[in-house]
mmCIF file of C-alpha atoms in Angstrom:
data_model
loop_
_atom_site.group_PDB
_atom_site.id
_atom_site.type_symbol
_atom_site.label_atom_id
_atom_site.label_comp_id
_atom_site.label_asym_id
_atom_site.label_seq_id
_atom_site.Cartn_x
_atom_site.Cartn_y
_atom_site.Cartn_z
ATOM 1 C CA GLU N 56 52.428 15.511 -10.219
ATOM 2 C CA VAL N 57 51.798 12.296 -8.327
ATOM 3 C CA GLN N 58 48.303 12.131 -6.878
ATOM 4 C CA LEU N 59 46.554 9.467 -4.840
ATOM 5 C CA VAL N 60 42.892 10.022 -4.049
ATOM 6 C CA GLU N 61 41.029 7.658 -1.747
ATOM 7 C CA SER N 62 37.258 7.242 -1.698
ATOM 8 C CA GLY N 63 34.614 4.893 -0.389
ATOM 9 C CA GLY N 64 34.818 5.556 3.320
ATOM 10 C CA GLY N 65 31.782 6.066 5.491
ATOM 11 C CA LEU N 66 29.691 4.729 8.347
ATOM 12 C CA VAL N 67 29.057 0.984 8.436
ATOM 13 C CA GLN N 68 27.572 -1.328 11.046
ATOM 14 C CA PRO N 69 29.659 -4.002 12.757
ATOM 15 C CA GLY N 70 29.807 -7.082 10.574
ATOM 16 C CA GLY N 71 29.249 -5.021 7.447
ATOM 17 C CA SER N 72 31.379 -4.486 4.368
ATOM 18 C CA LEU N 73 32.947 -1.559 2.582
ATOM 19 C CA ARG N 74 35.144 -1.171 -0.485
ATOM 20 C CA LEU N 75 37.772 1.546 -0.577
ATOM 21 C CA SER N 76 39.289 2.855 -3.800
ATOM 22 C CA CYS N 77 42.456 4.797 -4.493
ATOM 23 C CA ALA N 78 42.755 6.573 -7.835
ATOM 24 C CA ALA N 79 46.327 7.164 -8.937
ATOM 25 C CA SER N 80 47.652 9.702 -11.419
ATOM 26 C CA GLY N 81 50.889 11.393 -12.408
ATOM 27 C CA PHE N 82 52.997 8.240 -12.569
ATOM 28 C CA THR N 83 53.078 4.820 -14.226
ATOM 29 C CA PHE N 84 50.808 3.020 -11.775
ATOM 30 C CA SER N 85 51.565 -0.450 -13.106
ATOM 31 C CA SER N 86 55.250 -0.050 -12.201
ATOM 32 C CA TYR N 87 54.748 0.535 -8.486
ATOM 33 C CA GLU N 88 53.899 -1.464 -5.413
ATOM 34 C CA MET N 89 51.015 -0.094 -3.364
ATOM 35 C CA ASN N 90 49.976 -0.253 0.270
ATOM 36 C CA TRP N 91 47.115 0.560 2.589
ATOM 37 C CA VAL N 92 47.924 2.135 5.952
ATOM 38 C CA ARG N 93 45.361 3.099 8.580
ATOM 39 C CA GLN N 94 45.233 5.368 11.583
ATOM 40 C CA ALA N 95 42.621 5.025 14.296
ATOM 41 C CA PRO N 96 41.424 8.313 15.818
ATOM 42 C CA GLY N 97 44.179 9.763 17.985
ATOM 43 C CA LYS N 98 46.406 6.734 17.422
ATOM 44 C CA GLY N 99 49.499 5.844 15.425
ATOM 45 C CA LEU N 100 49.999 4.448 11.954
ATOM 46 C CA GLU N 101 49.261 0.789 11.235
ATOM 47 C CA TRP N 102 50.345 -0.852 7.989
ATOM 48 C CA VAL N 103 47.401 -2.898 6.657
ATOM 49 C CA SER N 104 48.233 -4.478 3.310
ATOM 50 C CA TYR N 105 50.663 -4.616 0.368
ATOM 51 C CA ILE N 106 50.275 -5.518 -3.283
ATOM 52 C CA SER N 107 53.046 -5.866 -5.829
ATOM 53 C CA SER N 108 53.033 -3.947 -9.099
ATOM 54 C CA SER N 109 51.561 -6.883 -11.017
ATOM 55 C CA GLY N 110 49.215 -7.912 -8.226
ATOM 56 C CA SER N 111 50.824 -11.320 -7.922
ATOM 57 C CA THR N 112 52.187 -10.826 -4.393
ATOM 58 C CA ILE N 113 49.989 -9.729 -1.511
ATOM 59 C CA TYR N 114 50.525 -9.398 2.227
ATOM 60 C CA TYR N 115 48.232 -8.497 5.115
ATOM 61 C CA ALA N 116 48.629 -7.451 8.710
ATOM 62 C CA ASP N 117 47.481 -10.161 11.110
ATOM 63 C CA SER N 118 44.702 -7.848 12.353
ATOM 64 C CA VAL N 119 42.919 -7.897 8.971
ATOM 65 C CA LYS N 120 43.967 -11.212 7.428
ATOM 66 C CA GLY N 121 40.975 -13.212 6.260
ATOM 67 C CA ARG N 122 38.663 -10.184 6.361
ATOM 68 C CA PHE N 123 40.272 -7.655 4.002
ATOM 69 C CA THR N 124 41.266 -8.137 0.362
ATOM 70 C CA ILE N 125 43.603 -5.852 -1.523
ATOM 71 C CA SER N 126 43.491 -5.669 -5.304
ATOM 72 C CA ARG N 127 44.428 -3.396 -8.161
ATOM 73 C CA ASP N 128 43.377 -2.643 -11.712
ATOM 74 C CA ASN N 129 46.391 -1.358 -13.611
ATOM 75 C CA ALA N 130 44.273 -0.502 -16.637
ATOM 76 C CA LYS N 131 42.230 1.833 -14.463
ATOM 77 C CA ASN N 132 45.147 3.105 -12.357
ATOM 78 C CA SER N 133 43.254 2.071 -9.259
ATOM 79 C CA LEU N 134 43.896 0.308 -5.962
ATOM 80 C CA TYR N 135 41.160 -1.256 -3.869
ATOM 81 C CA LEU N 136 40.576 -2.575 -0.373
ATOM 82 C CA GLN N 137 37.554 -4.796 0.171
ATOM 83 C CA MET N 138 36.763 -4.845 3.869
ATOM 84 C CA ASN N 139 34.406 -7.514 5.226
ATOM 85 C CA SER N 140 33.300 -8.504 8.737
ATOM 86 C CA LEU N 141 34.119 -5.022 9.950
ATOM 87 C CA ARG N 142 34.689 -4.413 13.643
ATOM 88 C CA ALA N 143 34.670 -1.303 15.790
ATOM 89 C CA GLU N 144 38.460 -1.515 15.985
ATOM 90 C CA ASP N 145 38.658 -1.084 12.193
ATOM 91 C CA THR N 146 37.488 2.513 12.619
ATOM 92 C CA ALA N 147 40.266 4.635 11.170
ATOM 93 C CA VAL N 148 41.433 6.909 8.401
ATOM 94 C CA TYR N 149 42.666 4.680 5.607
ATOM 95 C CA TYR N 150 45.526 5.911 3.437
ATOM 96 C CA CYS N 151 46.833 4.465 0.215
ATOM 97 C CA ALA N 152 50.574 4.863 -0.178
ATOM 98 C CA ARG N 153 52.898 4.262 -3.095
ATOM 99 C CA GLY N 154 55.765 1.934 -2.349
ATOM 100 C CA TYR N 155 59.228 2.440 -3.761
ATOM 101 C CA TYR N 156 61.840 -0.285 -3.504
ATOM 102 C CA TYR N 157 65.567 0.208 -3.745
ATOM 103 C CA ASP N 158 66.686 -3.350 -3.029
ATOM 104 C CA SER N 159 65.229 -6.726 -2.075
ATOM 105 C CA SER N 160 64.123 -5.554 1.380
ATOM 106 C CA GLY N 161 64.471 -1.806 1.064
ATOM 107 C CA ARG N 162 61.163 -0.087 0.629
ATOM 108 C CA TYR N 163 59.572 3.163 1.622
ATOM 109 C CA PHE N 164 56.262 4.928 1.105
ATOM 110 C CA ASP N 165 56.998 8.060 -0.879
ATOM 111 C CA TYR N 166 53.530 9.342 -1.757
ATOM 112 C CA TRP N 167 50.356 9.151 0.276
ATOM 113 C CA GLY N 168 46.730 10.021 -0.370
ATOM 114 C CA GLN N 169 44.738 12.329 1.884
ATOM 115 C CA GLY N 170 42.911 9.430 3.498
ATOM 116 C CA THR N 171 39.293 8.298 3.784
ATOM 117 C CA LEU N 172 37.525 7.790 7.108
ATOM 118 C CA VAL N 173 35.869 4.491 7.898
ATOM 119 C CA THR N 174 33.623 4.413 10.962
ATOM 120 C CA VAL N 175 32.300 1.083 12.208
ATOM 121 C CA SER N 176 29.451 1.666 14.625
ATOM 122 C CA SER N 177 25.869 0.662 15.265
ATOM 123 C CA ASP L 128 56.360 -9.918 13.584
ATOM 124 C CA ILE L 129 59.008 -7.275 14.127
ATOM 125 C CA GLN L 130 58.045 -4.777 16.837
ATOM 126 C CA MET L 131 59.243 -1.183 16.642
ATOM 127 C CA THR L 132 59.519 0.842 19.834
ATOM 128 C CA GLN L 133 60.098 4.588 19.823
ATOM 129 C CA SER L 134 61.270 6.750 22.687
ATOM 130 C CA PRO L 135 60.240 9.065 24.020
ATOM 131 C CA SER L 136 56.513 8.959 23.252
ATOM 132 C CA SER L 137 56.388 12.723 23.588
ATOM 133 C CA LEU L 138 58.942 15.460 23.807
ATOM 134 C CA SER L 139 58.818 19.184 24.528
ATOM 135 C CA ALA L 140 61.468 21.364 22.962
ATOM 136 C CA SER L 141 62.120 24.929 21.875
ATOM 137 C CA VAL L 142 62.899 26.473 18.505
ATOM 138 C CA GLY L 143 66.617 26.080 17.875
ATOM 139 C CA ASP L 144 67.021 23.002 20.059
ATOM 140 C CA ARG L 145 68.744 19.838 18.915
ATOM 141 C CA VAL L 146 66.394 16.877 19.272
ATOM 142 C CA THR L 147 66.962 13.125 19.031
ATOM 143 C CA ILE L 148 64.274 10.446 18.745
ATOM 144 C CA THR L 149 65.138 6.789 19.154
ATOM 145 C CA CYS L 150 63.630 3.727 17.474
ATOM 146 C CA ARG L 151 64.437 0.165 18.498
ATOM 147 C CA ALA L 152 63.551 -2.973 16.542
ATOM 148 C CA SER L 153 62.759 -6.294 18.243
ATOM 149 C CA GLN L 154 65.277 -8.007 15.958
ATOM 150 C CA SER L 155 67.958 -6.892 13.557
ATOM 151 C CA ILE L 156 66.606 -5.083 10.507
ATOM 152 C CA SER L 157 69.964 -4.115 9.009
ATOM 153 C CA SER L 158 69.452 -0.550 7.717
ATOM 154 C CA TYR L 159 65.886 -1.036 6.524
ATOM 155 C CA LEU L 160 64.440 1.787 8.574
ATOM 156 C CA ASN L 161 62.376 4.768 7.442
ATOM 157 C CA TRP L 162 61.261 7.916 9.251
ATOM 158 C CA TYR L 163 58.071 9.859 8.570
ATOM 159 C CA GLN L 164 56.679 13.155 9.823
ATOM 160 C CA GLN L 165 52.947 13.693 10.290
ATOM 161 C CA LYS L 166 51.157 16.922 11.072
ATOM 162 C CA PRO L 167 47.576 16.994 12.418
ATOM 163 C CA GLY L 168 44.987 16.173 9.765
ATOM 164 C CA LYS L 169 47.632 15.474 7.128
ATOM 165 C CA ALA L 170 49.121 12.389 5.538
ATOM 166 C CA PRO L 171 52.575 11.275 6.679
ATOM 167 C CA LYS L 172 55.606 12.587 4.815
ATOM 168 C CA LEU L 173 58.767 10.573 4.189
ATOM 169 C CA LEU L 174 61.876 12.145 5.726
ATOM 170 C CA ILE L 175 64.583 9.478 5.837
ATOM 171 C CA TYR L 176 64.912 6.062 4.223
ATOM 172 C CA ALA L 177 67.520 3.331 4.557
ATOM 173 C CA ALA L 178 68.250 4.636 8.058
ATOM 174 C CA SER L 179 70.294 7.635 6.910
ATOM 175 C CA SER L 180 69.319 8.690 3.380
ATOM 176 C CA LEU L 181 67.556 12.040 3.189
ATOM 177 C CA GLN L 182 64.488 12.080 0.959
ATOM 178 C CA SER L 183 64.613 14.678 -1.797
ATOM 179 C CA GLY L 184 63.374 18.065 -0.660
ATOM 180 C CA VAL L 185 63.749 17.384 3.060
ATOM 181 C CA PRO L 186 65.834 19.991 4.914
ATOM 182 C CA SER L 187 69.353 18.976 5.875
ATOM 183 C CA ARG L 188 68.674 19.662 9.567
ATOM 184 C CA PHE L 189 67.054 16.204 9.581
ATOM 185 C CA SER L 190 69.421 13.248 9.799
ATOM 186 C CA GLY L 191 69.184 9.573 10.621
ATOM 187 C CA SER L 192 71.614 6.975 11.851
ATOM 188 C CA GLY L 193 71.830 3.440 13.121
ATOM 189 C CA SER L 194 71.762 -0.156 11.968
ATOM 190 C CA GLY L 195 70.779 -3.517 13.376
ATOM 191 C CA THR L 196 68.256 -2.785 16.103
ATOM 192 C CA ASP L 197 68.934 0.799 17.222
ATOM 193 C CA PHE L 198 68.228 3.918 15.207
ATOM 194 C CA THR L 199 67.988 7.653 15.770
ATOM 195 C CA LEU L 200 66.378 10.617 14.055
ATOM 196 C CA THR L 201 68.038 13.933 14.830
ATOM 197 C CA ILE L 202 66.801 17.431 14.109
ATOM 198 C CA SER L 203 69.803 19.704 14.461
ATOM 199 C CA SER L 204 68.005 23.000 15.033
ATOM 200 C CA LEU L 205 64.248 22.860 15.511
ATOM 201 C CA GLN L 206 62.136 25.107 13.340
ATOM 202 C CA PRO L 207 58.493 26.040 14.044
ATOM 203 C CA GLU L 208 57.296 23.789 11.220
ATOM 204 C CA ASP L 209 58.997 20.733 12.759
ATOM 205 C CA PHE L 210 56.515 20.371 15.581
ATOM 206 C CA ALA L 211 54.703 17.211 14.558
ATOM 207 C CA THR L 212 54.563 13.485 15.235
ATOM 208 C CA TYR L 213 57.387 11.286 13.968
ATOM 209 C CA TYR L 214 57.153 7.587 13.123
ATOM 210 C CA CYS L 215 59.779 5.011 12.321
ATOM 211 C CA GLN L 216 58.965 2.055 10.047
ATOM 212 C CA GLN L 217 60.874 -1.094 9.218
ATOM 213 C CA SER L 218 60.866 -2.572 5.730
ATOM 214 C CA TYR L 219 63.019 -5.634 6.527
ATOM 215 C CA SER L 220 60.043 -7.962 6.831
ATOM 216 C CA THR L 221 56.987 -8.349 4.646
ATOM 217 C CA LEU L 222 54.828 -6.841 7.413
ATOM 218 C CA LYS L 223 56.023 -3.254 7.389
ATOM 219 C CA THR L 224 55.421 -2.211 10.990
ATOM 220 C CA PHE L 225 55.557 1.316 12.348
ATOM 221 C CA GLY L 226 56.664 2.559 15.725
ATOM 222 C CA GLN L 227 54.014 4.029 18.002
ATOM 223 C CA GLY L 228 55.095 7.591 17.239
ATOM 224 C CA THR L 229 56.844 10.446 19.030
ATOM 225 C CA LYS L 230 54.930 13.684 19.425
ATOM 226 C CA LEU L 231 57.203 16.715 19.364
ATOM 227 C CA GLU L 232 55.628 19.690 21.070
ATOM 228 C CA ILE L 233 56.615 23.274 21.630
ATOM 229 C CA LYS L 234 57.999 24.041 25.074
#
């Protein structure tokens, strides 16, 4: 059974840092692309970042570029999101999601974790 | 960036109704369009990918259509468990944007 379990959320002051983790199991982690998606309280879904299966290709949403860093450790079956210079508008539930691609542009998120809440407030 | 716009933002319907939700992309995305369902406090669930392909295990009352810039998600006969929020997402570009969501409520 595919499982994605996020951790590392919590309360942080504006300007602070936090590192989220996503532990994967039930599939060959090193073969899959991974993503972070967030959802502010009462709001819609916002794609945050993407990392290829090898870690060689990375993309970020404009809203987090330069502040967030996605990474993965295939030996540990883990995905990470280092979040620096946090702002109130970064407050959200952060989900990790497995990406599946079926052609050069065709991708979807087929498994999601339960999410971890990040609150940025003084 | 490609912008995704869903309509309506909210919708009231009854069990047994046929419901259609629309998603429009700001530029052509071919058929690279996914639909997700999200219930309160839960992670999103993939329903449809590649505009019209039903994800394994999803009931056949869900269907998707469209290409280019205009897409629809149709639920042929609403069931009580279908009341949720629905999101479209494009995968054409590297920045995989979602629509703002459509909340489907019980009338």
